[in-house]
Amino acid sequence: MKRKQPERESGGARAGGLYVHVPFCVRKCAYCAFYSRAAGGDGREAESWWEGIRREAEAVPEGFAPATVFIGGGTPTSLPEGVFARMLEAVASRWGGEGLREWTVEANPGTLSPGKLRRMREAGVTRISLGAQSFSPEALAALGRIHSPGDIRDAVSMAREAGIPQVSLDLMYGWAAASARAALDTVRADIDAAVALAPDHLSAYCLEVEPGTPLAALQDRGRAVAAPPALQRRAYELIRRGLAAAGFGQYELSNFARPGCECRHNLLYWTGGAYIGLGPAAHSHWNGERRGNSASLPEWHVEFRETLPPRRKACETLVMGLRRTAGWGREEFRAVTGFDWVELRGSEIERLVADGLLLSERGGERIRLPASGFFTSDAVFAALV
Ligand code: SF4
């Protein structure tokens, strides 16, 4: 990557986001369908990946000055120390500094050390997103996680000691348990344990059994691996209530934050923002074009470029933005897409409102999902896209 100060767009403001995909994990979790693989022992694959990122970064437009950076994966903190340090230094030198409003690094609690966290803080990382998933040792074992509940607690305290300004925890729910009561007790215990660590942000995802994963293979052999949908919904409502009582605002279907700690980078994805993704399986949305990299190591290339018809793209943006609990303001939507939603999907919106599946407020100037429809939002999205 070139060493240079970030350039600003003509108005001086930084905009958009940068995503870097790190395709390595210590071990694959039983449910995971993200593009990542268990890292080889000698670090050669990581070096080769880093060379690929450097080459891809050379092609990023000079004027690109992201307001947010997100290093995700995979497990970025599973990179060998030397590659991890070079990546942080290169991102900081080209895209860091004044005006970078948020820099997140994803981490598995079993892969952190005070040294890695200190490097992150020195580079300018503002936020660490920890894949906690659960505080139950049995659940962590069933999900194939490499860490213990104690590792989660240690990781949070190390991040705080290193001075990382914000900590986010990912939780998972919705796997099969011995009984409904046991499942809900685990959810309650997970909420309590997570809240006790005083994170700034929490994400809660329902287990999905993805094809090709070890959990899917178990399911194919007749084992129940996911809880019934009605129980998953009860778990989701427990999480919503528990986190609200602890002072977290829900700003997206699966995301909760203390005031001001919402993830700016992910908000870009939900509001049709521009971003550039580097690495295998990374996606970009830049100059109106979507681009996706192939999921292959050590070489990857642009697998598709797609310029969607404007109406179709606006419909997709409508749906993505409705994932936010605040939904869309009519003027905001017009400014982002150039379309009025009445012109785009007026009759569908009217029908969804009449059926109570969508709320229309302020004389039709705002639409959003009712809280009762968060868990079943897919049906609404299918009608709108
Ligand atoms: S640590 Fe995360 S990315 Fe890696 S295998 Fe597990 S769930 Fe997937």
PDB file of C-alpha atoms in Angstrom, residues 7-269:
ATOM      1  CA  GLU A   7      -7.349  12.439   0.486  1.00  0.00           C
ATOM      2  CA  ARG A   8     -10.663  14.121   1.008  1.00  0.00           C
ATOM      3  CA  GLU A   9     -13.553  14.350  -1.384  1.00  0.00           C
ATOM      4  CA  SER A  10     -13.990  17.800  -2.889  1.00  0.00           C
ATOM      5  CA  GLY A  11     -16.146  18.967   0.046  1.00  0.00           C
ATOM      6  CA  GLY A  12     -13.440  17.945   2.532  1.00  0.00           C
ATOM      7  CA  ALA A  13     -15.544  15.266   4.238  1.00  0.00           C
ATOM      8  CA  ARG A  14     -14.576  11.623   4.346  1.00  0.00           C
ATOM      9  CA  ALA A  15     -17.282   9.248   3.187  1.00  0.00           C
ATOM     10  CA  GLY A  16     -17.946   5.567   2.641  1.00  0.00           C
ATOM     11  CA  GLY A  17     -16.263   2.589   4.190  1.00  0.00           C
ATOM     12  CA  LEU A  18     -13.384   0.183   3.690  1.00  0.00           C
ATOM     13  CA  TYR A  19     -13.781  -3.534   4.413  1.00  0.00           C
ATOM     14  CA  VAL A  20     -10.843  -5.946   4.572  1.00  0.00           C
ATOM     15  CA  HIS A  21     -11.643  -9.657   4.642  1.00  0.00           C
ATOM     16  CA  VAL A  22      -9.242 -11.902   6.564  1.00  0.00           C
ATOM     17  CA  PRO A  23     -10.080 -15.460   5.480  1.00  0.00           C
ATOM     18  CA  PHE A  24      -8.453 -17.385   8.341  1.00  0.00           C
ATOM     19  CA  CYS A  25      -9.686 -18.853  11.604  1.00  0.00           C
ATOM     20  CA  VAL A  26      -8.012 -21.083  14.135  1.00  0.00           C
ATOM     21  CA  ARG A  27     -10.685 -23.685  13.426  1.00  0.00           C
ATOM     22  CA  LYS A  28     -14.023 -23.620  11.634  1.00  0.00           C
ATOM     23  CA  CYS A  29     -17.057 -23.347  13.902  1.00  0.00           C
ATOM     24  CA  ALA A  30     -19.786 -25.937  13.392  1.00  0.00           C
ATOM     25  CA  TYR A  31     -22.338 -23.444  12.033  1.00  0.00           C
ATOM     26  CA  CYS A  32     -20.137 -21.137   9.985  1.00  0.00           C
ATOM     27  CA  ALA A  33     -20.620 -20.537   6.266  1.00  0.00           C
ATOM     28  CA  PHE A  34     -18.446 -17.421   6.001  1.00  0.00           C
ATOM     29  CA  TYR A  35     -15.493 -17.713   3.688  1.00  0.00           C
ATOM     30  CA  SER A  36     -12.644 -18.635   5.998  1.00  0.00           C
ATOM     31  CA  ARG A  37     -10.429 -21.624   6.571  1.00  0.00           C
ATOM     32  CA  ALA A  38      -8.312 -23.030   9.343  1.00  0.00           C
ATOM     33  CA  ALA A  39      -4.958 -21.263   8.981  1.00  0.00           C
ATOM     34  CA  GLY A  40      -1.905 -23.282   8.005  1.00  0.00           C
ATOM     35  CA  GLY A  41       0.774 -23.588  10.661  1.00  0.00           C
ATOM     36  CA  ASP A  42       3.680 -21.812   8.943  1.00  0.00           C
ATOM     37  CA  GLY A  43       1.945 -18.552   8.061  1.00  0.00           C
ATOM     38  CA  ARG A  44       2.712 -18.832   4.325  1.00  0.00           C
ATOM     39  CA  GLU A  45      -0.956 -18.555   3.357  1.00  0.00           C
ATOM     40  CA  ALA A  46      -1.302 -15.432   5.480  1.00  0.00           C
ATOM     41  CA  GLU A  47       1.752 -13.876   3.787  1.00  0.00           C
ATOM     42  CA  SER A  48       0.317 -14.710   0.381  1.00  0.00           C
ATOM     43  CA  TRP A  49      -3.069 -13.238   1.384  1.00  0.00           C
ATOM     44  CA  TRP A  50      -1.338 -10.061   2.533  1.00  0.00           C
ATOM     45  CA  GLU A  51       0.497  -9.730  -0.790  1.00  0.00           C
ATOM     46  CA  GLY A  52      -2.882 -10.055  -2.544  1.00  0.00           C
ATOM     47  CA  ILE A  53      -4.389  -7.328  -0.353  1.00  0.00           C
ATOM     48  CA  ARG A  54      -1.445  -5.032  -1.106  1.00  0.00           C
ATOM     49  CA  ARG A  55      -1.925  -5.529  -4.854  1.00  0.00           C
ATOM     50  CA  GLU A  56      -5.680  -4.995  -4.632  1.00  0.00           C
ATOM     51  CA  ALA A  57      -5.198  -1.853  -2.520  1.00  0.00           C
ATOM     52  CA  GLU A  58      -3.006  -0.344  -5.254  1.00  0.00           C
ATOM     53  CA  ALA A  59      -6.072  -0.285  -7.508  1.00  0.00           C
ATOM     54  CA  VAL A  60      -8.241   1.598  -4.981  1.00  0.00           C
ATOM     55  CA  PRO A  61      -8.961   5.115  -6.279  1.00  0.00           C
ATOM     56  CA  GLU A  62      -6.579   7.720  -4.860  1.00  0.00           C
ATOM     57  CA  GLY A  63      -9.456   9.937  -3.742  1.00  0.00           C
ATOM     58  CA  PHE A  64     -11.081   7.245  -1.617  1.00  0.00           C
ATOM     59  CA  ALA A  65     -11.049   8.492   1.982  1.00  0.00           C
ATOM     60  CA  PRO A  66     -13.309   6.223   4.037  1.00  0.00           C
ATOM     61  CA  ALA A  67     -15.061   7.449   7.156  1.00  0.00           C
ATOM     62  CA  THR A  68     -15.142   3.881   8.511  1.00  0.00           C
ATOM     63  CA  VAL A  69     -12.857   0.847   8.338  1.00  0.00           C
ATOM     64  CA  PHE A  70     -13.951  -2.683   9.202  1.00  0.00           C
ATOM     65  CA  ILE A  71     -11.436  -5.534   9.352  1.00  0.00           C
ATOM     66  CA  GLY A  72     -13.537  -8.695   9.398  1.00  0.00           C
ATOM     67  CA  GLY A  73     -13.489 -12.309   8.463  1.00  0.00           C
ATOM     68  CA  GLY A  74     -12.726 -14.956   9.408  1.00  0.00           C
ATOM     69  CA  THR A  75     -10.723 -14.027  12.438  1.00  0.00           C
ATOM     70  CA  PRO A  76      -8.371 -11.086  11.831  1.00  0.00           C
ATOM     71  CA  THR A  77      -6.727 -11.649  15.210  1.00  0.00           C
ATOM     72  CA  SER A  78      -5.708 -15.172  14.159  1.00  0.00           C
ATOM     73  CA  LEU A  79      -3.197 -13.709  11.692  1.00  0.00           C
ATOM     74  CA  PRO A  80       0.461 -14.235  12.565  1.00  0.00           C
ATOM     75  CA  GLU A  81       1.671 -11.272  14.665  1.00  0.00           C
ATOM     76  CA  GLY A  82       3.923  -9.901  11.902  1.00  0.00           C
ATOM     77  CA  VAL A  83       1.219  -9.916   9.210  1.00  0.00           C
ATOM     78  CA  PHE A  84      -1.333  -8.499  11.654  1.00  0.00           C
ATOM     79  CA  ALA A  85       1.028  -5.631  12.543  1.00  0.00           C
ATOM     80  CA  ARG A  86       1.821  -4.855   8.884  1.00  0.00           C
ATOM     81  CA  MET A  87      -1.869  -4.826   7.995  1.00  0.00           C
ATOM     82  CA  LEU A  88      -2.693  -2.388  10.812  1.00  0.00           C
ATOM     83  CA  GLU A  89       0.233  -0.158   9.935  1.00  0.00           C
ATOM     84  CA  ALA A  90      -0.630  -0.091   6.228  1.00  0.00           C
ATOM     85  CA  VAL A  91      -4.323   0.683   6.814  1.00  0.00           C
ATOM     86  CA  ALA A  92      -3.425   3.388   9.349  1.00  0.00           C
ATOM     87  CA  SER A  93      -0.881   4.990   7.053  1.00  0.00           C
ATOM     88  CA  ARG A  94      -3.111   5.162   3.992  1.00  0.00           C
ATOM     89  CA  TRP A  95      -6.604   5.519   5.425  1.00  0.00           C
ATOM     90  CA  GLY A  96      -6.215   6.381   9.116  1.00  0.00           C
ATOM     91  CA  GLY A  97      -5.896   9.708  10.861  1.00  0.00           C
ATOM     92  CA  GLU A  98      -8.164  12.672  11.210  1.00  0.00           C
ATOM     93  CA  GLY A  99     -11.685  12.177   9.974  1.00  0.00           C
ATOM     94  CA  LEU A 100     -11.701   8.383  10.253  1.00  0.00           C
ATOM     95  CA  ARG A 101     -14.748   8.084  12.458  1.00  0.00           C
ATOM     96  CA  GLU A 102     -14.712   4.391  13.271  1.00  0.00           C
ATOM     97  CA  TRP A 103     -12.276   1.514  12.850  1.00  0.00           C
ATOM     98  CA  THR A 104     -13.501  -1.940  13.875  1.00  0.00           C
ATOM     99  CA  VAL A 105     -11.513  -5.167  14.139  1.00  0.00           C
ATOM    100  CA  GLU A 106     -13.356  -8.456  14.612  1.00  0.00           C
ATOM    101  CA  ALA A 107     -11.799 -10.878  17.070  1.00  0.00           C
ATOM    102  CA  ASN A 108     -12.355 -14.304  18.505  1.00  0.00           C
ATOM    103  CA  PRO A 109     -11.872 -14.127  22.304  1.00  0.00           C
ATOM    104  CA  GLY A 110      -9.491 -17.090  22.091  1.00  0.00           C
ATOM    105  CA  THR A 111      -7.044 -15.203  19.858  1.00  0.00           C
ATOM    106  CA  LEU A 112      -6.363 -11.972  21.716  1.00  0.00           C
ATOM    107  CA  SER A 113      -3.309 -10.856  23.632  1.00  0.00           C
ATOM    108  CA  PRO A 114      -2.367  -7.557  25.305  1.00  0.00           C
ATOM    109  CA  GLY A 115       0.277  -7.097  22.574  1.00  0.00           C
ATOM    110  CA  LYS A 116      -2.213  -7.392  19.695  1.00  0.00           C
ATOM    111  CA  LEU A 117      -4.617  -5.040  21.441  1.00  0.00           C
ATOM    112  CA  ARG A 118      -1.876  -2.489  22.091  1.00  0.00           C
ATOM    113  CA  ARG A 119      -0.954  -2.552  18.400  1.00  0.00           C
ATOM    114  CA  MET A 120      -4.585  -2.016  17.492  1.00  0.00           C
ATOM    115  CA  ARG A 121      -4.903   0.947  19.798  1.00  0.00           C
ATOM    116  CA  GLU A 122      -1.660   2.483  18.507  1.00  0.00           C
ATOM    117  CA  ALA A 123      -2.861   2.093  14.917  1.00  0.00           C
ATOM    118  CA  GLY A 124      -6.106   3.937  15.724  1.00  0.00           C
ATOM    119  CA  VAL A 125      -8.618   1.082  16.073  1.00  0.00           C
ATOM    120  CA  THR A 126     -11.675   2.471  17.864  1.00  0.00           C
ATOM    121  CA  ARG A 127     -13.814  -0.603  18.217  1.00  0.00           C
ATOM    122  CA  ILE A 128     -13.369  -4.321  18.757  1.00  0.00           C
ATOM    123  CA  SER A 129     -16.132  -6.754  17.875  1.00  0.00           C
ATOM    124  CA  LEU A 130     -15.828  -9.960  19.883  1.00  0.00           C
ATOM    125  CA  GLY A 131     -17.530 -13.169  18.803  1.00  0.00           C
ATOM    126  CA  ALA A 132     -18.727 -14.297  22.244  1.00  0.00           C
ATOM    127  CA  GLN A 133     -21.817 -16.263  21.072  1.00  0.00           C
ATOM    128  CA  SER A 134     -22.627 -17.699  24.516  1.00  0.00           C
ATOM    129  CA  PHE A 135     -21.360 -17.917  28.083  1.00  0.00           C
ATOM    130  CA  SER A 136     -22.448 -21.537  28.401  1.00  0.00           C
ATOM    131  CA  PRO A 137     -19.481 -23.955  28.123  1.00  0.00           C
ATOM    132  CA  GLU A 138     -21.801 -26.633  26.710  1.00  0.00           C
ATOM    133  CA  ALA A 139     -23.166 -24.295  24.045  1.00  0.00           C
ATOM    134  CA  LEU A 140     -19.686 -23.102  23.087  1.00  0.00           C
ATOM    135  CA  ALA A 141     -18.590 -26.720  22.690  1.00  0.00           C
ATOM    136  CA  ALA A 142     -21.665 -27.613  20.609  1.00  0.00           C
ATOM    137  CA  LEU A 143     -21.091 -24.600  18.347  1.00  0.00           C
ATOM    138  CA  GLY A 144     -17.446 -25.594  17.892  1.00  0.00           C
ATOM    139  CA  ARG A 145     -16.048 -22.399  19.366  1.00  0.00           C
ATOM    140  CA  ILE A 146     -12.387 -22.419  20.405  1.00  0.00           C
ATOM    141  CA  HIS A 147     -12.852 -20.258  23.497  1.00  0.00           C
ATOM    142  CA  SER A 148     -14.294 -20.540  26.991  1.00  0.00           C
ATOM    143  CA  PRO A 149     -16.587 -18.123  28.846  1.00  0.00           C
ATOM    144  CA  GLY A 150     -13.510 -17.029  30.821  1.00  0.00           C
ATOM    145  CA  ASP A 151     -11.761 -16.084  27.547  1.00  0.00           C
ATOM    146  CA  ILE A 152     -14.629 -13.710  26.735  1.00  0.00           C
ATOM    147  CA  ARG A 153     -14.284 -11.968  30.101  1.00  0.00           C
ATOM    148  CA  ASP A 154     -10.490 -11.801  29.744  1.00  0.00           C
ATOM    149  CA  ALA A 155     -10.777 -10.412  26.211  1.00  0.00           C
ATOM    150  CA  VAL A 156     -13.114  -7.617  27.312  1.00  0.00           C
ATOM    151  CA  SER A 157     -10.897  -6.615  30.226  1.00  0.00           C
ATOM    152  CA  MET A 158      -7.761  -6.726  28.032  1.00  0.00           C
ATOM    153  CA  ALA A 159      -9.483  -4.524  25.439  1.00  0.00           C
ATOM    154  CA  ARG A 160     -10.464  -2.036  28.133  1.00  0.00           C
ATOM    155  CA  GLU A 161      -6.942  -2.038  29.611  1.00  0.00           C
ATOM    156  CA  ALA A 162      -5.460  -1.455  26.159  1.00  0.00           C
ATOM    157  CA  GLY A 163      -7.696   1.604  25.771  1.00  0.00           C
ATOM    158  CA  ILE A 164      -9.859   0.392  22.879  1.00  0.00           C
ATOM    159  CA  PRO A 165     -12.720   2.894  23.078  1.00  0.00           C
ATOM    160  CA  GLN A 166     -15.620   0.585  22.222  1.00  0.00           C
ATOM    161  CA  VAL A 167     -16.329  -3.102  22.725  1.00  0.00           C
ATOM    162  CA  SER A 168     -19.071  -4.998  20.930  1.00  0.00           C
ATOM    163  CA  LEU A 169     -20.173  -8.574  21.703  1.00  0.00           C
ATOM    164  CA  ASP A 170     -21.842 -10.992  19.285  1.00  0.00           C
ATOM    165  CA  LEU A 171     -24.322 -13.408  20.837  1.00  0.00           C
ATOM    166  CA  MET A 172     -26.080 -16.335  19.233  1.00  0.00           C
ATOM    167  CA  TYR A 173     -29.366 -17.982  20.164  1.00  0.00           C
ATOM    168  CA  GLY A 174     -31.792 -20.504  18.744  1.00  0.00           C
ATOM    169  CA  TRP A 175     -29.963 -23.829  18.912  1.00  0.00           C
ATOM    170  CA  ALA A 176     -31.673 -27.016  20.094  1.00  0.00           C
ATOM    171  CA  ALA A 177     -31.693 -27.562  23.848  1.00  0.00           C
ATOM    172  CA  ALA A 178     -32.965 -30.314  26.146  1.00  0.00           C
ATOM    173  CA  SER A 179     -36.158 -28.333  26.753  1.00  0.00           C
ATOM    174  CA  ALA A 180     -37.708 -24.947  26.033  1.00  0.00           C
ATOM    175  CA  ARG A 181     -37.019 -23.974  29.621  1.00  0.00           C
ATOM    176  CA  ALA A 182     -33.323 -24.881  29.317  1.00  0.00           C
ATOM    177  CA  ALA A 183     -33.056 -22.890  26.085  1.00  0.00           C
ATOM    178  CA  LEU A 184     -34.616 -19.773  27.593  1.00  0.00           C
ATOM    179  CA  ASP A 185     -32.574 -20.115  30.810  1.00  0.00           C
ATOM    180  CA  THR A 186     -29.399 -20.111  28.708  1.00  0.00           C
ATOM    181  CA  VAL A 187     -30.566 -16.993  26.860  1.00  0.00           C
ATOM    182  CA  ARG A 188     -31.285 -15.235  30.170  1.00  0.00           C
ATOM    183  CA  ALA A 189     -27.894 -16.235  31.550  1.00  0.00           C
ATOM    184  CA  ASP A 190     -26.168 -15.044  28.355  1.00  0.00           C
ATOM    185  CA  ILE A 191     -27.889 -11.664  28.517  1.00  0.00           C
ATOM    186  CA  ASP A 192     -26.907 -11.235  32.175  1.00  0.00           C
ATOM    187  CA  ALA A 193     -23.312 -12.287  31.559  1.00  0.00           C
ATOM    188  CA  ALA A 194     -22.962 -10.028  28.518  1.00  0.00           C
ATOM    189  CA  VAL A 195     -24.514  -7.005  30.228  1.00  0.00           C
ATOM    190  CA  ALA A 196     -22.266  -7.535  33.265  1.00  0.00           C
ATOM    191  CA  LEU A 197     -19.275  -6.865  30.986  1.00  0.00           C
ATOM    192  CA  ALA A 198     -20.687  -3.419  30.122  1.00  0.00           C
ATOM    193  CA  PRO A 199     -20.167  -3.588  26.350  1.00  0.00           C
ATOM    194  CA  ASP A 200     -21.005  -0.569  24.201  1.00  0.00           C
ATOM    195  CA  HIS A 201     -22.752  -2.612  21.530  1.00  0.00           C
ATOM    196  CA  LEU A 202     -24.318  -6.065  21.179  1.00  0.00           C
ATOM    197  CA  SER A 203     -25.391  -8.101  18.162  1.00  0.00           C
ATOM    198  CA  ALA A 204     -27.690 -11.105  18.614  1.00  0.00           C
ATOM    199  CA  TYR A 205     -28.062 -13.540  15.730  1.00  0.00           C
ATOM    200  CA  CYS A 206     -30.374 -16.507  15.464  1.00  0.00           C
ATOM    201  CA  LEU A 207     -28.633 -19.746  14.518  1.00  0.00           C
ATOM    202  CA  GLU A 208     -29.136 -20.600  10.870  1.00  0.00           C
ATOM    203  CA  VAL A 209     -28.237 -24.058   9.690  1.00  0.00           C
ATOM    204  CA  GLU A 210     -26.272 -23.307   6.537  1.00  0.00           C
ATOM    205  CA  PRO A 211     -25.762 -25.968   3.864  1.00  0.00           C
ATOM    206  CA  GLY A 212     -22.327 -27.550   3.888  1.00  0.00           C
ATOM    207  CA  THR A 213     -21.635 -26.931   7.575  1.00  0.00           C
ATOM    208  CA  PRO A 214     -21.090 -29.649  10.201  1.00  0.00           C
ATOM    209  CA  LEU A 215     -24.395 -28.644  11.823  1.00  0.00           C
ATOM    210  CA  ALA A 216     -26.205 -29.203   8.518  1.00  0.00           C
ATOM    211  CA  ALA A 217     -24.608 -32.653   8.284  1.00  0.00           C
ATOM    212  CA  LEU A 218     -25.872 -33.471  11.784  1.00  0.00           C
ATOM    213  CA  GLN A 219     -29.324 -32.251  10.839  1.00  0.00           C
ATOM    214  CA  ASP A 220     -29.268 -34.398   7.694  1.00  0.00           C
ATOM    215  CA  ARG A 221     -28.593 -37.385   9.929  1.00  0.00           C
ATOM    216  CA  GLY A 222     -31.764 -36.602  11.877  1.00  0.00           C
ATOM    217  CA  ARG A 223     -30.344 -34.651  14.835  1.00  0.00           C
ATOM    218  CA  ALA A 224     -32.263 -31.572  15.928  1.00  0.00           C
ATOM    219  CA  VAL A 225     -29.691 -28.781  15.912  1.00  0.00           C
ATOM    220  CA  ALA A 226     -31.914 -25.697  15.791  1.00  0.00           C
ATOM    221  CA  ALA A 227     -34.758 -24.817  18.154  1.00  0.00           C
ATOM    222  CA  PRO A 228     -38.285 -24.644  16.682  1.00  0.00           C
ATOM    223  CA  PRO A 229     -39.092 -21.195  15.194  1.00  0.00           C
ATOM    224  CA  ALA A 230     -41.611 -20.389  17.948  1.00  0.00           C
ATOM    225  CA  LEU A 231     -38.925 -20.956  20.600  1.00  0.00           C
ATOM    226  CA  GLN A 232     -36.372 -18.940  18.618  1.00  0.00           C
ATOM    227  CA  ARG A 233     -38.852 -16.112  18.556  1.00  0.00           C
ATOM    228  CA  ARG A 234     -39.320 -16.289  22.339  1.00  0.00           C
ATOM    229  CA  ALA A 235     -35.552 -16.173  22.740  1.00  0.00           C
ATOM    230  CA  TYR A 236     -35.359 -13.121  20.459  1.00  0.00           C
ATOM    231  CA  GLU A 237     -38.045 -11.306  22.443  1.00  0.00           C
ATOM    232  CA  LEU A 238     -36.234 -12.140  25.694  1.00  0.00           C
ATOM    233  CA  ILE A 239     -33.059 -10.608  24.275  1.00  0.00           C
ATOM    234  CA  ARG A 240     -34.883  -7.490  23.105  1.00  0.00           C
ATOM    235  CA  ARG A 241     -36.505  -6.980  26.499  1.00  0.00           C
ATOM    236  CA  GLY A 242     -33.367  -7.809  28.481  1.00  0.00           C
ATOM    237  CA  LEU A 243     -31.162  -5.450  26.532  1.00  0.00           C
ATOM    238  CA  ALA A 244     -33.733  -2.648  26.586  1.00  0.00           C
ATOM    239  CA  ALA A 245     -33.928  -2.985  30.384  1.00  0.00           C
ATOM    240  CA  ALA A 246     -30.125  -2.732  30.527  1.00  0.00           C
ATOM    241  CA  GLY A 247     -30.116   0.541  28.561  1.00  0.00           C
ATOM    242  CA  PHE A 248     -29.337  -0.699  25.038  1.00  0.00           C
ATOM    243  CA  GLY A 249     -31.322   0.809  22.189  1.00  0.00           C
ATOM    244  CA  GLN A 250     -32.255  -1.524  19.360  1.00  0.00           C
ATOM    245  CA  TYR A 251     -31.350   0.205  16.116  1.00  0.00           C
ATOM    246  CA  GLU A 252     -31.480  -2.768  13.737  1.00  0.00           C
ATOM    247  CA  LEU A 253     -33.183  -6.151  13.738  1.00  0.00           C
ATOM    248  CA  SER A 254     -30.163  -7.841  15.359  1.00  0.00           C
ATOM    249  CA  ASN A 255     -28.184  -4.890  16.741  1.00  0.00           C
ATOM    250  CA  PHE A 256     -28.311  -2.977  20.022  1.00  0.00           C
ATOM    251  CA  ALA A 257     -26.168  -0.118  21.271  1.00  0.00           C
ATOM    252  CA  ARG A 258     -25.667   2.386  23.998  1.00  0.00           C
ATOM    253  CA  PRO A 259     -26.585   5.857  22.685  1.00  0.00           C
ATOM    254  CA  GLY A 260     -24.013   6.988  20.127  1.00  0.00           C
ATOM    255  CA  CYS A 261     -22.344   3.564  19.842  1.00  0.00           C
ATOM    256  CA  GLU A 262     -24.233   2.275  16.783  1.00  0.00           C
ATOM    257  CA  CYS A 263     -21.926   0.686  14.205  1.00  0.00           C
ATOM    258  CA  ARG A 264     -21.431   3.354  11.537  1.00  0.00           C
ATOM    259  CA  HIS A 265     -19.880   0.909   9.089  1.00  0.00           C
ATOM    260  CA  ASN A 266     -22.813  -1.493   9.135  1.00  0.00           C
ATOM    261  CA  LEU A 267     -25.209   1.435   8.820  1.00  0.00           C
ATOM    262  CA  LEU A 268     -23.568   2.091   5.438  1.00  0.00           C
ATOM    263  CA  TYR A 269     -24.698  -1.338   4.258  1.00  0.00           C
TER     264      TYR A 269
END
